[in-house]
């Protein structure tokens, strides 16, 4: 491939990546959205985070079976309680890392 081909390739990849994100923002920037849509959109980050974290906490990696005794789940419970109590992101990360390290040494 020539330099111009690569240039067109990178420009095309940038357009394909940027346009699907920019067009809805431009379209919805000055429009009033219904309240139900705003509330529904507010649930998306929680749903995505749950979908990413739940398999790590509750499922066995090889067979995709429910495994409630995993170290990650055992560490997540006190870490979640610490996070709810203190609302400190840095402290929560530190507590989670220490508990995971200690739990890994004990198991």
JSON list of C-alpha atoms in Angstrom, two decimals:
[
{"chain": "A", "resi": 1, "resn": "UNK", "atom": "CA", "xyz": [0.00, 0.00, 0.00]},
{"chain": "A", "resi": 2, "resn": "UNK", "atom": "CA", "xyz": [1.18, 3.47, -0.77]},
{"chain": "A", "resi": 3, "resn": "UNK", "atom": "CA", "xyz": [1.31, 6.42, 1.58]},
{"chain": "A", "resi": 4, "resn": "UNK", "atom": "CA", "xyz": [-1.87, 7.87, 0.06]},
{"chain": "A", "resi": 5, "resn": "UNK", "atom": "CA", "xyz": [-3.68, 4.56, 0.58]},
{"chain": "A", "resi": 6, "resn": "UNK", "atom": "CA", "xyz": [-2.71, 4.59, 4.25]},
{"chain": "A", "resi": 7, "resn": "UNK", "atom": "CA", "xyz": [-3.82, 8.18, 4.52]},
{"chain": "A", "resi": 8, "resn": "UNK", "atom": "CA", "xyz": [-7.25, 7.30, 3.10]},
{"chain": "A", "resi": 9, "resn": "UNK", "atom": "CA", "xyz": [-7.40, 4.26, 5.35]},
{"chain": "A", "resi": 10, "resn": "UNK", "atom": "CA", "xyz": [-6.71, 6.30, 8.50]},
{"chain": "A", "resi": 11, "resn": "UNK", "atom": "CA", "xyz": [-9.15, 9.03, 7.42]},
{"chain": "A", "resi": 12, "resn": "UNK", "atom": "CA", "xyz": [-11.84, 6.41, 6.77]},
{"chain": "A", "resi": 13, "resn": "UNK", "atom": "CA", "xyz": [-11.24, 4.73, 10.13]},
{"chain": "A", "resi": 14, "resn": "UNK", "atom": "CA", "xyz": [-11.43, 8.10, 11.85]},
{"chain": "A", "resi": 15, "resn": "UNK", "atom": "CA", "xyz": [-14.66, 8.99, 10.08]},
{"chain": "A", "resi": 16, "resn": "UNK", "atom": "CA", "xyz": [-16.25, 5.64, 10.91]},
{"chain": "A", "resi": 17, "resn": "UNK", "atom": "CA", "xyz": [-15.25, 6.04, 14.54]},
{"chain": "A", "resi": 18, "resn": "UNK", "atom": "CA", "xyz": [-16.09, 9.71, 14.95]},
{"chain": "A", "resi": 19, "resn": "UNK", "atom": "CA", "xyz": [-19.33, 10.11, 13.01]},
{"chain": "A", "resi": 20, "resn": "UNK", "atom": "CA", "xyz": [-21.50, 7.63, 14.97]},
{"chain": "A", "resi": 21, "resn": "UNK", "atom": "CA", "xyz": [-20.53, 9.48, 18.15]},
{"chain": "A", "resi": 22, "resn": "UNK", "atom": "CA", "xyz": [-20.76, 13.01, 16.86]},
{"chain": "A", "resi": 23, "resn": "UNK", "atom": "CA", "xyz": [-23.99, 12.85, 14.86]},
{"chain": "A", "resi": 24, "resn": "UNK", "atom": "CA", "xyz": [-26.31, 12.03, 17.80]},
{"chain": "A", "resi": 25, "resn": "UNK", "atom": "CA", "xyz": [-24.62, 14.72, 19.88]},
{"chain": "A", "resi": 26, "resn": "UNK", "atom": "CA", "xyz": [-25.08, 17.29, 17.15]},
{"chain": "A", "resi": 27, "resn": "UNK", "atom": "CA", "xyz": [-28.67, 16.21, 16.52]},
{"chain": "A", "resi": 28, "resn": "UNK", "atom": "CA", "xyz": [-29.69, 16.22, 20.21]},
{"chain": "A", "resi": 29, "resn": "UNK", "atom": "CA", "xyz": [-27.62, 19.18, 21.38]},
{"chain": "A", "resi": 30, "resn": "UNK", "atom": "CA", "xyz": [-30.40, 21.79, 21.30]},
{"chain": "A", "resi": 31, "resn": "UNK", "atom": "CA", "xyz": [-33.47, 19.58, 21.58]},
{"chain": "A", "resi": 32, "resn": "UNK", "atom": "CA", "xyz": [-35.48, 18.85, 24.66]},
{"chain": "A", "resi": 33, "resn": "UNK", "atom": "CA", "xyz": [-35.64, 15.17, 25.42]},
{"chain": "A", "resi": 34, "resn": "UNK", "atom": "CA", "xyz": [-38.57, 13.62, 27.28]},
{"chain": "A", "resi": 35, "resn": "UNK", "atom": "CA", "xyz": [-37.98, 12.94, 30.97]},
{"chain": "A", "resi": 36, "resn": "UNK", "atom": "CA", "xyz": [-38.44, 9.19, 30.56]},
{"chain": "A", "resi": 37, "resn": "UNK", "atom": "CA", "xyz": [-35.62, 9.15, 27.98]},
{"chain": "A", "resi": 38, "resn": "UNK", "atom": "CA", "xyz": [-33.31, 11.10, 30.27]},
{"chain": "A", "resi": 39, "resn": "UNK", "atom": "CA", "xyz": [-34.02, 8.69, 33.12]},
{"chain": "A", "resi": 40, "resn": "UNK", "atom": "CA", "xyz": [-33.55, 5.70, 30.85]},
{"chain": "A", "resi": 41, "resn": "UNK", "atom": "CA", "xyz": [-30.23, 7.04, 29.55]},
{"chain": "A", "resi": 42, "resn": "UNK", "atom": "CA", "xyz": [-29.11, 7.55, 33.14]},
{"chain": "A", "resi": 43, "resn": "UNK", "atom": "CA", "xyz": [-29.43, 3.80, 33.76]},
{"chain": "A", "resi": 44, "resn": "UNK", "atom": "CA", "xyz": [-27.09, 2.81, 30.95]},
{"chain": "A", "resi": 45, "resn": "UNK", "atom": "CA", "xyz": [-23.78, 3.28, 32.84]},
{"chain": "A", "resi": 46, "resn": "UNK", "atom": "CA", "xyz": [-25.08, 1.17, 35.75]},
{"chain": "A", "resi": 47, "resn": "UNK", "atom": "CA", "xyz": [-26.25, -1.55, 33.38]},
{"chain": "A", "resi": 48, "resn": "UNK", "atom": "CA", "xyz": [-22.95, -1.60, 31.51]},
{"chain": "A", "resi": 49, "resn": "UNK", "atom": "CA", "xyz": [-20.91, -1.74, 34.71]},
{"chain": "A", "resi": 50, "resn": "UNK", "atom": "CA", "xyz": [-23.09, -4.53, 36.05]},
{"chain": "A", "resi": 51, "resn": "UNK", "atom": "CA", "xyz": [-22.74, -6.49, 32.83]},
{"chain": "A", "resi": 52, "resn": "UNK", "atom": "CA", "xyz": [-18.97, -6.14, 32.99]},
{"chain": "A", "resi": 53, "resn": "UNK", "atom": "CA", "xyz": [-18.53, -6.93, 36.69]},
{"chain": "A", "resi": 54, "resn": "UNK", "atom": "CA", "xyz": [-21.15, -9.62, 37.36]},
{"chain": "A", "resi": 55, "resn": "UNK", "atom": "CA", "xyz": [-19.52, -12.38, 35.28]},
{"chain": "A", "resi": 56, "resn": "UNK", "atom": "CA", "xyz": [-16.21, -11.74, 37.01]},
{"chain": "A", "resi": 57, "resn": "UNK", "atom": "CA", "xyz": [-17.79, -12.00, 40.45]},
{"chain": "A", "resi": 58, "resn": "UNK", "atom": "CA", "xyz": [-20.35, -14.75, 40.03]},
{"chain": "A", "resi": 59, "resn": "UNK", "atom": "CA", "xyz": [-19.26, -17.00, 37.18]},
{"chain": "A", "resi": 60, "resn": "UNK", "atom": "CA", "xyz": [-16.53, -19.52, 36.78]},
{"chain": "A", "resi": 61, "resn": "UNK", "atom": "CA", "xyz": [-14.37, -18.64, 33.81]},
{"chain": "A", "resi": 62, "resn": "UNK", "atom": "CA", "xyz": [-14.03, -22.06, 32.24]},
{"chain": "A", "resi": 63, "resn": "UNK", "atom": "CA", "xyz": [-17.52, -23.50, 32.43]},
{"chain": "A", "resi": 64, "resn": "UNK", "atom": "CA", "xyz": [-19.58, -20.32, 33.03]},
{"chain": "A", "resi": 65, "resn": "UNK", "atom": "CA", "xyz": [-21.12, -21.88, 36.11]},
{"chain": "A", "resi": 66, "resn": "UNK", "atom": "CA", "xyz": [-22.20, -19.87, 39.13]},
{"chain": "A", "resi": 67, "resn": "UNK", "atom": "CA", "xyz": [-19.39, -19.92, 41.69]},
{"chain": "A", "resi": 68, "resn": "UNK", "atom": "CA", "xyz": [-20.22, -18.10, 44.91]},
{"chain": "A", "resi": 69, "resn": "UNK", "atom": "CA", "xyz": [-16.96, -18.87, 46.70]},
{"chain": "A", "resi": 70, "resn": "UNK", "atom": "CA", "xyz": [-14.68, -16.97, 44.36]},
{"chain": "A", "resi": 71, "resn": "UNK", "atom": "CA", "xyz": [-12.03, -14.74, 45.88]},
{"chain": "A", "resi": 72, "resn": "UNK", "atom": "CA", "xyz": [-13.22, -11.82, 43.77]},
{"chain": "A", "resi": 73, "resn": "UNK", "atom": "CA", "xyz": [-16.73, -12.05, 45.25]},
{"chain": "A", "resi": 74, "resn": "UNK", "atom": "CA", "xyz": [-15.42, -12.48, 48.78]},
{"chain": "A", "resi": 75, "resn": "UNK", "atom": "CA", "xyz": [-13.30, -9.36, 48.36]},
{"chain": "A", "resi": 76, "resn": "UNK", "atom": "CA", "xyz": [-16.02, -7.38, 46.58]},
{"chain": "A", "resi": 77, "resn": "UNK", "atom": "CA", "xyz": [-18.49, -7.55, 49.46]},
{"chain": "A", "resi": 78, "resn": "UNK", "atom": "CA", "xyz": [-16.36, -5.79, 52.13]},
{"chain": "A", "resi": 79, "resn": "UNK", "atom": "CA", "xyz": [-14.98, -3.44, 49.49]},
{"chain": "A", "resi": 80, "resn": "UNK", "atom": "CA", "xyz": [-18.52, -2.47, 48.48]},
{"chain": "A", "resi": 81, "resn": "UNK", "atom": "CA", "xyz": [-19.45, -1.91, 52.12]},
{"chain": "A", "resi": 82, "resn": "UNK", "atom": "CA", "xyz": [-16.37, 0.28, 52.56]},
{"chain": "A", "resi": 83, "resn": "UNK", "atom": "CA", "xyz": [-17.28, 2.24, 49.43]},
{"chain": "A", "resi": 84, "resn": "UNK", "atom": "CA", "xyz": [-20.86, 2.79, 50.57]},
{"chain": "A", "resi": 85, "resn": "UNK", "atom": "CA", "xyz": [-19.73, 3.85, 54.05]},
{"chain": "A", "resi": 86, "resn": "UNK", "atom": "CA", "xyz": [-16.89, 6.20, 53.06]},
{"chain": "A", "resi": 87, "resn": "UNK", "atom": "CA", "xyz": [-17.67, 7.17, 49.44]},
{"chain": "A", "resi": 88, "resn": "UNK", "atom": "CA", "xyz": [-13.94, 7.39, 48.87]},
{"chain": "A", "resi": 89, "resn": "UNK", "atom": "CA", "xyz": [-12.76, 6.13, 45.49]},
{"chain": "A", "resi": 90, "resn": "UNK", "atom": "CA", "xyz": [-9.09, 6.02, 46.41]},
{"chain": "A", "resi": 91, "resn": "UNK", "atom": "CA", "xyz": [-9.77, 4.33, 49.74]},
{"chain": "A", "resi": 92, "resn": "UNK", "atom": "CA", "xyz": [-12.05, 1.82, 48.07]},
{"chain": "A", "resi": 93, "resn": "UNK", "atom": "CA", "xyz": [-9.44, 0.90, 45.49]},
{"chain": "A", "resi": 94, "resn": "UNK", "atom": "CA", "xyz": [-6.80, 0.59, 48.19]},
{"chain": "A", "resi": 95, "resn": "UNK", "atom": "CA", "xyz": [-9.02, -1.55, 50.43]},
{"chain": "A", "resi": 96, "resn": "UNK", "atom": "CA", "xyz": [-9.97, -3.76, 47.49]},
{"chain": "A", "resi": 97, "resn": "UNK", "atom": "CA", "xyz": [-6.35, -4.24, 46.46]},
{"chain": "A", "resi": 98, "resn": "UNK", "atom": "CA", "xyz": [-5.22, -5.04, 50.01]},
{"chain": "A", "resi": 99, "resn": "UNK", "atom": "CA", "xyz": [-8.09, -7.46, 50.61]},
{"chain": "A", "resi": 100, "resn": "UNK", "atom": "CA", "xyz": [-7.45, -9.19, 47.29]},
{"chain": "A", "resi": 101, "resn": "UNK", "atom": "CA", "xyz": [-3.75, -9.48, 48.09]},
{"chain": "A", "resi": 102, "resn": "UNK", "atom": "CA", "xyz": [-4.42, -10.83, 51.60]},
{"chain": "A", "resi": 103, "resn": "UNK", "atom": "CA", "xyz": [-7.12, -13.16, 50.29]},
{"chain": "A", "resi": 104, "resn": "UNK", "atom": "CA", "xyz": [-4.79, -14.48, 47.61]},
{"chain": "A", "resi": 105, "resn": "UNK", "atom": "CA", "xyz": [-2.19, -15.29, 50.26]},
{"chain": "A", "resi": 106, "resn": "UNK", "atom": "CA", "xyz": [-4.75, -17.09, 52.44]},
{"chain": "A", "resi": 107, "resn": "UNK", "atom": "CA", "xyz": [-6.38, -19.17, 49.71]}
]
